[in-house]
Amino acid sequence: MTESLPHQAGPPDEPGPPAEDHRHMIRRRSLTLLIIVLLIGIPAGYLVISANQSRDSGREKEAKYAATGMTEGWPSKLQRRIYEVPVPVPSEEVAYYETNNWKTSRLYVQFETTQAGLDAFLAGLGVDRDDLKRGEMAISDRAQRVTGWEFGGSGSWWGLVNEQRNPAPTQDVMVDMENPDYPMVYVVSRTVP
């Protein structure tokens, strides 16, 4: 076995570590407290802000999908692309409503535009003014009940059905030409998911 060597004690006159004064102790504890608050407070604050934003977003989506009629404003770019409804710029009085079920999805859109806007819209559908038929009731009674649209009475009504093969949507279009400078356009675009 090996012998253990005795440890030599340090000289008795060497000073030990200095004692911590009261100011230094308070500063050290304050710094420790600050670090703890930052490590806990910042993530907790972030979580609270994130939760509030998420809740607000959920409320907006809930209101959007709980709508039971036309909603003022433009349909999203995605909706316009899926349903192939090229709402022209400039357009006023824009409103829309979307319904979805396992059988058919529909986007109802209305807008007032200019003569050039109407031509651009029809060109976006792949048709032109010659395809519009005076007095043709292209939008069904069911669609009129869903949206609250009424195509009877006065008005210079023109209609067309732009029927396309699946998966492309079919658009039913009614145009009120009572004010020829600013025609009012009503569209029901339906697609089978």
Coordinates of C-alpha atoms in Angstrom, one line a residue:
M1 CA 0.0 0.0 0.0
T2 CA 1.1 3.5 -0.5
E3 CA 1.6 5.7 2.3
S4 CA -0.5 8.8 2.4
L5 CA 1.5 11.9 2.7
P6 CA 0.6 14.4 5.4
H7 CA -1.0 17.6 4.2
Q8 CA 0.8 20.7 5.2
A9 CA -1.4 23.4 6.6
G10 CA -1.1 26.8 5.2
P11 CA 0.8 29.5 7.0
P12 CA -1.3 30.9 9.8
D13 CA -0.7 34.5 8.8
E14 CA -2.3 34.3 5.3
P15 CA -5.7 36.1 5.2
G16 CA -8.8 34.2 4.1
P17 CA -11.3 35.5 1.5
P18 CA -12.6 39.0 2.5
A19 CA -15.9 39.1 4.2
E20 CA -18.8 40.5 1.9
D21 CA -19.8 43.9 2.9
H22 CA -23.5 44.8 3.2
R23 CA -23.7 47.0 0.0
H24 CA -22.2 44.2 -2.1
M25 CA -24.6 41.6 -0.7
I26 CA -27.6 43.9 -1.5
R27 CA -26.3 44.5 -5.0
R28 CA -25.7 40.7 -5.6
R29 CA -29.2 39.8 -4.4
S30 CA -30.8 42.6 -6.5
L31 CA -29.0 41.4 -9.6
T32 CA -30.1 37.8 -8.8
L33 CA -33.7 38.9 -8.3
L34 CA -33.6 40.9 -11.6
I35 CA -32.3 37.9 -13.5
I36 CA -35.1 35.7 -12.1
V37 CA -37.8 38.2 -12.9
L38 CA -36.5 38.5 -16.5
L39 CA -36.2 34.8 -17.0
I40 CA -39.7 34.2 -15.8
G41 CA -41.4 37.5 -16.7
I42 CA -40.5 37.8 -20.3
P43 CA -41.7 34.4 -21.4
A44 CA -44.8 34.8 -19.2
G45 CA -45.6 38.2 -20.8
Y46 CA -45.0 36.7 -24.3
L47 CA -47.4 33.9 -23.5
V48 CA -50.1 36.3 -22.3
I49 CA -49.8 38.5 -25.5
S50 CA -49.8 35.4 -27.7
A51 CA -52.8 34.0 -26.1
N52 CA -54.7 37.3 -26.4
Q53 CA -53.8 37.5 -30.1
S54 CA -54.9 33.9 -30.7
R55 CA -58.2 34.5 -28.9
D56 CA -58.9 37.6 -30.9
S57 CA -58.1 35.8 -34.2
G58 CA -60.4 33.0 -33.2
R59 CA -63.2 35.4 -32.6
E60 CA -62.7 37.1 -36.0
K61 CA -62.8 33.7 -37.7
E62 CA -65.8 32.6 -35.7
A63 CA -67.7 35.8 -36.8
K64 CA -66.6 35.3 -40.4
Y65 CA -67.8 31.7 -40.6
A66 CA -70.9 32.3 -38.5
A67 CA -72.1 34.9 -41.1
T68 CA -75.5 34.0 -42.5
G69 CA -75.7 36.5 -45.3
M70 CA -73.7 38.8 -47.4
T71 CA -70.6 40.4 -45.8
E72 CA -69.5 43.8 -46.9
G73 CA -65.9 43.7 -48.3
W74 CA -63.9 41.8 -50.8
P75 CA -63.6 38.0 -50.8
S76 CA -60.0 36.9 -50.1
K77 CA -57.6 36.4 -53.0
L78 CA -57.7 32.7 -52.3
Q79 CA -61.6 32.6 -52.6
R80 CA -61.5 34.6 -55.8
R81 CA -58.9 32.2 -57.2
I82 CA -60.7 29.0 -56.2
Y83 CA -64.1 30.2 -57.4
E84 CA -62.6 32.1 -60.4
V85 CA -64.4 35.3 -59.6
P86 CA -62.1 38.1 -60.9
V87 CA -63.6 41.2 -59.1
P88 CA -62.3 44.1 -61.2
V89 CA -60.7 47.2 -59.9
P90 CA -62.3 49.7 -59.5
S91 CA -65.4 48.2 -57.9
E92 CA -67.7 49.6 -55.2
E93 CA -70.4 48.1 -53.0
V94 CA -68.5 44.8 -52.9
A95 CA -70.0 42.1 -50.7
Y96 CA -69.7 38.3 -50.6
Y97 CA -70.9 35.1 -48.8
E98 CA -69.5 31.6 -49.0
T99 CA -71.2 28.3 -48.2
N100 CA -69.6 24.9 -48.1
N101 CA -70.9 21.4 -47.6
W102 CA -69.9 18.0 -48.6
K103 CA -71.6 18.2 -52.0
T104 CA -71.1 21.8 -53.3
S105 CA -69.2 24.9 -52.3
R106 CA -70.6 28.3 -53.4
L107 CA -69.3 31.9 -53.4
Y108 CA -71.8 34.7 -53.8
V109 CA -70.3 38.0 -54.8
Q110 CA -71.8 41.4 -55.8
F111 CA -70.1 44.5 -56.9
E112 CA -70.7 47.7 -58.8
T113 CA -68.1 48.5 -61.5
T114 CA -67.5 50.6 -64.6
Q115 CA -68.1 49.5 -68.2
A116 CA -64.3 48.7 -68.5
G117 CA -64.5 46.8 -65.2
L118 CA -67.5 44.7 -66.5
D119 CA -65.5 43.9 -69.7
A120 CA -62.5 42.9 -67.6
F121 CA -64.6 40.7 -65.4
L122 CA -66.3 39.0 -68.3
A123 CA -62.9 38.5 -70.0
G124 CA -61.6 36.9 -66.7
L125 CA -64.4 34.4 -67.0
G126 CA -63.5 33.7 -70.6
V127 CA -66.7 35.2 -72.0
D128 CA -67.7 38.6 -73.4
R129 CA -70.8 40.9 -73.5
D130 CA -72.2 39.0 -76.5
D131 CA -72.7 36.0 -74.1
L132 CA -75.0 38.1 -71.9
K133 CA -78.7 37.5 -72.7
R134 CA -81.3 40.2 -71.9
G135 CA -83.9 39.1 -69.4
E136 CA -82.2 35.7 -68.7
M137 CA -82.6 34.7 -65.1
A138 CA -79.2 33.0 -64.5
I139 CA -79.3 33.0 -60.7
S140 CA -81.7 30.6 -59.1
D141 CA -84.5 31.4 -56.7
R142 CA -82.6 29.5 -54.0
A143 CA -79.5 31.6 -54.4
Q144 CA -81.7 34.8 -54.3
R145 CA -83.2 33.6 -51.0
V146 CA -79.8 32.9 -49.5
T147 CA -78.4 36.3 -50.4
G148 CA -81.5 38.5 -50.3
W149 CA -81.0 39.4 -54.0
E150 CA -84.2 40.2 -56.0
F151 CA -84.0 40.4 -59.8
G152 CA -87.6 41.2 -60.5
G153 CA -89.2 44.6 -61.0
S154 CA -87.5 47.4 -62.7
G155 CA -84.0 47.1 -64.0
S156 CA -82.3 46.1 -67.2
W157 CA -81.3 42.6 -66.3
W158 CA -78.8 40.6 -68.4
G159 CA -77.6 37.1 -67.5
L160 CA -75.4 34.2 -68.4
V161 CA -74.3 30.8 -67.1
N162 CA -70.6 30.1 -67.6
E163 CA -70.7 26.3 -67.3
Q164 CA -67.3 24.6 -67.0
R165 CA -66.2 21.0 -66.6
N166 CA -65.1 19.9 -63.1
P167 CA -63.0 20.8 -61.3
A168 CA -63.4 24.3 -62.7
P169 CA -66.3 26.2 -61.1
T170 CA -69.5 27.2 -62.9
Q171 CA -70.5 30.9 -62.6
D172 CA -74.1 32.2 -62.8
V173 CA -73.9 35.9 -63.6
M174 CA -76.6 38.6 -63.5
V175 CA -75.8 42.2 -64.5
D176 CA -78.1 45.2 -63.8
M177 CA -77.6 47.7 -66.6
E178 CA -80.1 50.2 -65.2
N179 CA -77.2 52.6 -64.9
P180 CA -75.1 51.7 -67.9
D181 CA -72.0 53.6 -66.7
Y182 CA -71.9 51.7 -63.4
P183 CA -73.4 48.2 -63.9
M184 CA -74.1 46.1 -60.8
V185 CA -72.9 42.5 -61.1
Y186 CA -74.1 39.5 -59.1
V187 CA -72.2 36.2 -59.3
V188 CA -72.8 32.8 -57.9
S189 CA -69.8 30.5 -58.4
R190 CA -70.1 26.9 -57.5
T191 CA -67.7 24.1 -57.4
V192 CA -67.7 20.5 -56.4
P193 CA -65.0 19.7 -53.8

